[in-house]
mmCIF file of C-alpha atoms in Angstrom:
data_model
loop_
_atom_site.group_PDB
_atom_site.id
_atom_site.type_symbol
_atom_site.label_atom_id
_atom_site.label_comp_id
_atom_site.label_asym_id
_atom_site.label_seq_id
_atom_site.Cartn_x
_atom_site.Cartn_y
_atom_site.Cartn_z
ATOM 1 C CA UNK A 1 -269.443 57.508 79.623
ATOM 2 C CA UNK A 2 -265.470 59.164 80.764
ATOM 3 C CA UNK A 3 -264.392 60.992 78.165
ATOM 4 C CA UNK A 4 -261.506 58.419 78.090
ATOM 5 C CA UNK A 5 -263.857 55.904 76.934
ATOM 6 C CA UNK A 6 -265.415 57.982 74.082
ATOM 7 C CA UNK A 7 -261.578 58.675 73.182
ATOM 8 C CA UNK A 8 -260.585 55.347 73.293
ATOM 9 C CA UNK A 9 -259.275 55.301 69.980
ATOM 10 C CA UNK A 10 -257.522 58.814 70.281
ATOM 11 C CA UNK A 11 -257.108 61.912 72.176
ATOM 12 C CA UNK A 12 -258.790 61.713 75.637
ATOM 13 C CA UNK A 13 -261.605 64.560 74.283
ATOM 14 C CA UNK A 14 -262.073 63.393 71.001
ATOM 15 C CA UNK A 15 -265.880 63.040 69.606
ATOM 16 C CA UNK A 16 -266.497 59.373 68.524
ATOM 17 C CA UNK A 17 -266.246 58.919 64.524
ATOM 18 C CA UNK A 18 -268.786 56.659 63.240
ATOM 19 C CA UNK A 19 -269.847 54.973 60.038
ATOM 20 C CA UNK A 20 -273.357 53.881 59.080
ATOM 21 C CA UNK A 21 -273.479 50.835 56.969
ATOM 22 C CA UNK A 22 -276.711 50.216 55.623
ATOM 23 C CA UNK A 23 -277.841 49.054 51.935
ATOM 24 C CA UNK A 24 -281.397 50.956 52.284
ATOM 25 C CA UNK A 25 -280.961 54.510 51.876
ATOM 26 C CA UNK A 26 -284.724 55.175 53.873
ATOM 27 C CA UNK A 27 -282.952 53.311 57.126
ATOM 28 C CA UNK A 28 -279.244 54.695 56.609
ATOM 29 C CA UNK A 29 -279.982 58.134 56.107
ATOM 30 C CA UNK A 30 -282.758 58.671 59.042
ATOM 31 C CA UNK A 31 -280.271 56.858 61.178
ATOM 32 C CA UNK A 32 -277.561 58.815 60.299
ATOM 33 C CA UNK A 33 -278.731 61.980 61.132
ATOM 34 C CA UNK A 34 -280.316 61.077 64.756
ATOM 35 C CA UNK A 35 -277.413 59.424 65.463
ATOM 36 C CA UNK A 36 -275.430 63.002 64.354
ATOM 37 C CA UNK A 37 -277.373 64.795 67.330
ATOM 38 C CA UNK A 38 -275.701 62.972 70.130
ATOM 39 C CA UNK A 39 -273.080 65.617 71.425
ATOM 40 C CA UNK A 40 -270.587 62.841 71.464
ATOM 41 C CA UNK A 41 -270.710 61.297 67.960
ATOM 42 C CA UNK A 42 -269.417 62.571 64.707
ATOM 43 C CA UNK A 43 -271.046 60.488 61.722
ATOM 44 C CA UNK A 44 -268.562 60.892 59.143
ATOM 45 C CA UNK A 45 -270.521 58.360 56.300
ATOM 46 C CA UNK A 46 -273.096 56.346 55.420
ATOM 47 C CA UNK A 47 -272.309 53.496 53.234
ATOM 48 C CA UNK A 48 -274.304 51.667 51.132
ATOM 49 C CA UNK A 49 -272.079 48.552 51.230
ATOM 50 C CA UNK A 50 -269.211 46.983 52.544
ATOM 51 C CA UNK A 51 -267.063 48.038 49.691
ATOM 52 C CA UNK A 52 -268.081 52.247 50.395
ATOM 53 C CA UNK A 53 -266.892 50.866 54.310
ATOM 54 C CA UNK A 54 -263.555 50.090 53.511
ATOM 55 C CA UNK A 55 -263.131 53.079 51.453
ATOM 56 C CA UNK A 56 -264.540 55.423 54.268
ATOM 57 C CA UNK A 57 -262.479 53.872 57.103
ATOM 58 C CA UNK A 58 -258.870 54.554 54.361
ATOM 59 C CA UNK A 59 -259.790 58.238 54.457
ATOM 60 C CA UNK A 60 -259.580 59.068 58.047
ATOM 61 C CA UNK A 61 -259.972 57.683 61.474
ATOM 62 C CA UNK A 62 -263.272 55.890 62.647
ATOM 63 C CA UNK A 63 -264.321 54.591 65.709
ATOM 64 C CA UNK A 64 -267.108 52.373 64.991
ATOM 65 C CA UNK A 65 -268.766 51.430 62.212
ATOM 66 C CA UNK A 66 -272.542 50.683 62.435
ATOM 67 C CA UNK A 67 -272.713 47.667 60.400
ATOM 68 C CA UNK A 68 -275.974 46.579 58.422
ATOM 69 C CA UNK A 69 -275.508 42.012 57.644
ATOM 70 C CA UNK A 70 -277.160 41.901 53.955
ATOM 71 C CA UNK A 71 -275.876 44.436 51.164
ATOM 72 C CA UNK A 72 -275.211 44.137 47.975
ATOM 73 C CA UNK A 73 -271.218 44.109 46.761
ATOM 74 C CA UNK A 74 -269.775 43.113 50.147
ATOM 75 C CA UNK A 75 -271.769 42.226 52.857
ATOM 76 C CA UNK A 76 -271.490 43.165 56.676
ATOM 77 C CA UNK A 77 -269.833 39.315 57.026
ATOM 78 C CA UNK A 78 -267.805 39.952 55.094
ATOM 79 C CA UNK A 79 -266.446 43.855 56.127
ATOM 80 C CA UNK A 80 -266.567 42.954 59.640
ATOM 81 C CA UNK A 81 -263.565 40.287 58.588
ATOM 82 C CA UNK A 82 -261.682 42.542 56.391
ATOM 83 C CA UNK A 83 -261.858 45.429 59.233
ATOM 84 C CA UNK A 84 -260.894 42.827 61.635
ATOM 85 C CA UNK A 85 -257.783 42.089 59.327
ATOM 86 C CA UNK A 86 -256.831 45.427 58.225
ATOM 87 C CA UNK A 87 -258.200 48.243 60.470
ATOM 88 C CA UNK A 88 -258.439 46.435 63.968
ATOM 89 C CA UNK A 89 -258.827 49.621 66.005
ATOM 90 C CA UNK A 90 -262.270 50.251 64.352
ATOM 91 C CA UNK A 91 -265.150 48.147 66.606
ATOM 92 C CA UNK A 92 -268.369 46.926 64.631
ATOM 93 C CA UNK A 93 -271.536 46.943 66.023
ATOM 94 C CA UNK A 94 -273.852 44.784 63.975
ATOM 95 C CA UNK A 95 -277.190 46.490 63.254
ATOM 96 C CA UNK A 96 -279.318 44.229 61.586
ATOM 97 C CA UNK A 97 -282.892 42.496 61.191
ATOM 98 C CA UNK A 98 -281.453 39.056 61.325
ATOM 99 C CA UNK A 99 -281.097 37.288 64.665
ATOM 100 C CA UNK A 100 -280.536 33.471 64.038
ATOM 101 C CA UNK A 101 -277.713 31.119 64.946
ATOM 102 C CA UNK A 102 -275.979 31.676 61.670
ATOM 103 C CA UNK A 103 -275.964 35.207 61.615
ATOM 104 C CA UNK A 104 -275.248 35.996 64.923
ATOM 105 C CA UNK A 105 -272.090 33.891 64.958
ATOM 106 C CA UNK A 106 -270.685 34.505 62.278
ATOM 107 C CA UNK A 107 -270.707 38.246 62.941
ATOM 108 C CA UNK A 108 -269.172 37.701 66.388
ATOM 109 C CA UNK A 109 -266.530 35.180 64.872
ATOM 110 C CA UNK A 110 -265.629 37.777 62.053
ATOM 111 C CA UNK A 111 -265.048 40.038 64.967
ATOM 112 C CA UNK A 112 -268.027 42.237 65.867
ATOM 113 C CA UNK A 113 -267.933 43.283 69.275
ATOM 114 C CA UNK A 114 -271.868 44.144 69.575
ATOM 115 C CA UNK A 115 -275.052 43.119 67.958
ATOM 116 C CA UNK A 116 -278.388 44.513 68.115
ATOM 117 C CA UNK A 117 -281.662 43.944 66.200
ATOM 118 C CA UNK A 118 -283.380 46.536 64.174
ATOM 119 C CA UNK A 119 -286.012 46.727 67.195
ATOM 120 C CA UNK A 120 -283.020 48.409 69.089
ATOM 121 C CA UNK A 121 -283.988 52.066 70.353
ATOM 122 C CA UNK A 122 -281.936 54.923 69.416
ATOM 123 C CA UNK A 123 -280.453 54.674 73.630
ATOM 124 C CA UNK A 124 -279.674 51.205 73.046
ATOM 125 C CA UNK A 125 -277.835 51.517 69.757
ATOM 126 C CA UNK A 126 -275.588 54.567 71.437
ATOM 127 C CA UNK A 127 -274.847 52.896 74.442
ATOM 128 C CA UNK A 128 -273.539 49.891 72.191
ATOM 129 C CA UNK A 129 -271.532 52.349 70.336
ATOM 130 C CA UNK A 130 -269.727 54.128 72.971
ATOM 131 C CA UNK A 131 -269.138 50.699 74.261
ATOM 132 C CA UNK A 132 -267.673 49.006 71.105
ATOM 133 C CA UNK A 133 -265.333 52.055 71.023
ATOM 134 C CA UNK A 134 -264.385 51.608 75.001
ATOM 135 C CA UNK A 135 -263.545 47.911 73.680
ATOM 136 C CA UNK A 136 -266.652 46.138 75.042
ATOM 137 C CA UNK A 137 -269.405 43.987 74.202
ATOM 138 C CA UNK A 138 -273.119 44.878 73.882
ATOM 139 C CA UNK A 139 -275.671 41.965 72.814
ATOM 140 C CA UNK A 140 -279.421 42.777 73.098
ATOM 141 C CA UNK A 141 -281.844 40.570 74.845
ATOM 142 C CA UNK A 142 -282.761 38.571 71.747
ATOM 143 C CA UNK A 143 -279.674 37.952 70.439
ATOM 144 C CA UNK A 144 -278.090 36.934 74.161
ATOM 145 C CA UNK A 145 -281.110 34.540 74.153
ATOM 146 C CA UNK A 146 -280.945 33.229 70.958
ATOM 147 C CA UNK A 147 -277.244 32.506 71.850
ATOM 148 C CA UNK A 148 -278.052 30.462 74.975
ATOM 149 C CA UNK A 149 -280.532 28.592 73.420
ATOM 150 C CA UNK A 150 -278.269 27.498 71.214
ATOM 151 C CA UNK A 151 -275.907 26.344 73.963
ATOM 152 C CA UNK A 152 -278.624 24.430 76.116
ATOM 153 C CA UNK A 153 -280.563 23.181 73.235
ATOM 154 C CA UNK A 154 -280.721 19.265 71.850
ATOM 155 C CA UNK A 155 -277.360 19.499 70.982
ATOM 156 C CA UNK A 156 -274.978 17.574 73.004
ATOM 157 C CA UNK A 157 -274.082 19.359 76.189
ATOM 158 C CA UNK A 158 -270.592 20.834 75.355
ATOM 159 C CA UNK A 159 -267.516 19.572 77.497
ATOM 160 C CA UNK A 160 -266.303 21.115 80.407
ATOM 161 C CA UNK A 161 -263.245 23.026 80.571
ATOM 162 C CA UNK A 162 -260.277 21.583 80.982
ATOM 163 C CA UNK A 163 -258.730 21.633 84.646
ATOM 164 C CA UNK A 164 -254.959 22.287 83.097
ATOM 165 C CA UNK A 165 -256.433 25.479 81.245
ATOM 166 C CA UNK A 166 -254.523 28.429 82.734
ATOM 167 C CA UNK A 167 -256.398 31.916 84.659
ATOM 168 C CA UNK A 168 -254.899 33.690 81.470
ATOM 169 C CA UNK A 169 -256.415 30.923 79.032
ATOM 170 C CA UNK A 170 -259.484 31.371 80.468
ATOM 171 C CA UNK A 171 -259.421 35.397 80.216
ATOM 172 C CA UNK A 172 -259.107 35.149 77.010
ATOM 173 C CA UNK A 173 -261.669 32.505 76.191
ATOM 174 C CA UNK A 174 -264.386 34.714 78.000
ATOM 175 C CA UNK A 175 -263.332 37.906 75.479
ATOM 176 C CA UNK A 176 -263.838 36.055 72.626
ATOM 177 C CA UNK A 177 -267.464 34.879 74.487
ATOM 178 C CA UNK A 178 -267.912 38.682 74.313
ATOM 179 C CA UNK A 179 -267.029 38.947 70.467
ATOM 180 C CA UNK A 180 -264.033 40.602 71.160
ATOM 181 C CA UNK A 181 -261.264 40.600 68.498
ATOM 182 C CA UNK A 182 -257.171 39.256 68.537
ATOM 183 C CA UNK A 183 -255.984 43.362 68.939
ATOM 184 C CA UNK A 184 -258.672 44.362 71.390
ATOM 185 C CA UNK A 185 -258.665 41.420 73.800
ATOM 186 C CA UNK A 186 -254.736 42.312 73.839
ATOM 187 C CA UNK A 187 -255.680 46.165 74.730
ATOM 188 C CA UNK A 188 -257.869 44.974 77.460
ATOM 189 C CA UNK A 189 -255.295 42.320 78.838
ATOM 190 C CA UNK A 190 -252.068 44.752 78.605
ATOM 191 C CA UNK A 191 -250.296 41.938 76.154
ATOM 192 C CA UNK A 192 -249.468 41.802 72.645
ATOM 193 C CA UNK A 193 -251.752 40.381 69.730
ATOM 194 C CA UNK A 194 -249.101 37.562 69.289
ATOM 195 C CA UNK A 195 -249.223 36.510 73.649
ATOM 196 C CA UNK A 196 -253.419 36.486 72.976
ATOM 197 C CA UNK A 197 -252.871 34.350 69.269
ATOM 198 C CA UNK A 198 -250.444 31.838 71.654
ATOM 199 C CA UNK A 199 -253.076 31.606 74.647
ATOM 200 C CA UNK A 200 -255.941 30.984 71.753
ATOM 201 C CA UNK A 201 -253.875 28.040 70.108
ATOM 202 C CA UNK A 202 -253.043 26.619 73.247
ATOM 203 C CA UNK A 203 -256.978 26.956 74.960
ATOM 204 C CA UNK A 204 -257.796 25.829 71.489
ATOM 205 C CA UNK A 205 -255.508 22.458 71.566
ATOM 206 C CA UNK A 206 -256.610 21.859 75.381
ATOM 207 C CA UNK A 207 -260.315 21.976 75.243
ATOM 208 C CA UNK A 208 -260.622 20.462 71.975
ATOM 209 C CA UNK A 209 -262.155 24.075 70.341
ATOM 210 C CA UNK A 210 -262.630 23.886 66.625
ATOM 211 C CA UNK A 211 -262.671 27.692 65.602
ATOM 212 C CA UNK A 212 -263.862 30.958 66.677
ATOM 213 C CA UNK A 213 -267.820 30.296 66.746
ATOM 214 C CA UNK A 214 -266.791 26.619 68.714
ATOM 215 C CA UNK A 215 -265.180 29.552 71.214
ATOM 216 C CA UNK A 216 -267.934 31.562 71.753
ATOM 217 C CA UNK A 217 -270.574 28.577 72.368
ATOM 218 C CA UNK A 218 -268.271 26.898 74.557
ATOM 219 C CA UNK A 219 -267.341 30.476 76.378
ATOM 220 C CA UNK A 220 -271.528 30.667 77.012
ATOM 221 C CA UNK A 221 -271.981 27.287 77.735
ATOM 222 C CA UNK A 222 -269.512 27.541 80.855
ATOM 223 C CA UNK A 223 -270.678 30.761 82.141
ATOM 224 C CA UNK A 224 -267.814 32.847 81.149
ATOM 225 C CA UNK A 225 -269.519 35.245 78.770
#
């Protein structure tokens, strides 16, 4: 990884900040400290809940956050939103045992921009790190599986595309395929957040999309994610 990827929220040669969000001290702490010996990755705190998140991320700059789904207080749903809403230049990467629909979904509508199982090797959760923080997406096998089942499953085939949508429109639908959030699909594109929230509204109104999770099946379902 360039070293302006593993800065991508700073200075060119700054070391990745990351928090480890997990409600089980026996998995946060272990994971903390391997995750401390890459050369490239501070861990600054590990969090018990979503609520020790939010207060870690106020304190100082983060990167990533390594987000656990189910703990007590607030739960990874739930931070992933409120980072989203408050703190958009910190990526989540979703580290979790749960890989159904539901979960998976709503963790890339809330704005996660990764999401690995707890089967994930230590390699595989890095390399989804340094990604997040470069602004991209990292699913693992399972969950990218689990996703297109759901899209060519006994549901109704979803619509095609409209012809009318625009290159731009269609940009932007395949970013939010990939999880990505409002601020960082705007980073990626070189436009503002309020251009992206115009080309969302108007993709939205032309292919009939009902929210954020709609997106993301729809953005799988015609190949662009």
């Amino acid at each position: 990884m360039s070293e302006q990827a593993a800065g991508a929220q700073g200075t060119p040669s700054e070391r990745l900040r990351v928090v480890v969000a997990d409600d089980q001290a026996a998995v946060r702490e272990p994971l903390a400290a391997v995750l401390g010996l890459a050369e490239d990755i501070d861990v600054v705190a590990a969090a018990a809940d979503g609520t020790e998140v939010l207060a870690a991320v106020a304190t100082g700059p983060v990167h990533v956050v390594l987000m656990d789904l189910r703990m007590p207080v607030m739960d990874g749903i739930d931070t992933t939103r409120r980072l989203a809403q408050e703190h958009p230049e910190v990526a989540v990467v979703v580290l979790t045992t749960f890989a159904d629909d539901e979960s998976i979904l709503a963790a890339l509508s809330a704005g996660a921009r990764g999401y690995l199982t707890k089967n994930a090797g230590r390699q595989d959760i890095l390399r989804a790190i340094r990604a997040a923080a470069a602004g991209q997406s990292v699913l693992d096998r399972e969950v990218q599986d689990r996703l297109l089942a759901t899209v060519r499953g006994s549901a109704p085939p979803a619509q095609p595309l409209p012809a009318d949508m625009t290159p731009r429109e269609r940009e932007v639908l395949a970013l939010i395929g990939q999880g990505l959030p409002n601020r960082a699909i705007a980073e990626k594109l070189f436009i503002s957040e309020a251009t992206v929230k115009t080309h969302i509204n108007n993709l939205f109104a032309k292919a009939h999309i009902r929210d954020r999770a709609d997106a993301v099946r729809r953005a799988l379902a015609a190949g662009l994610a």
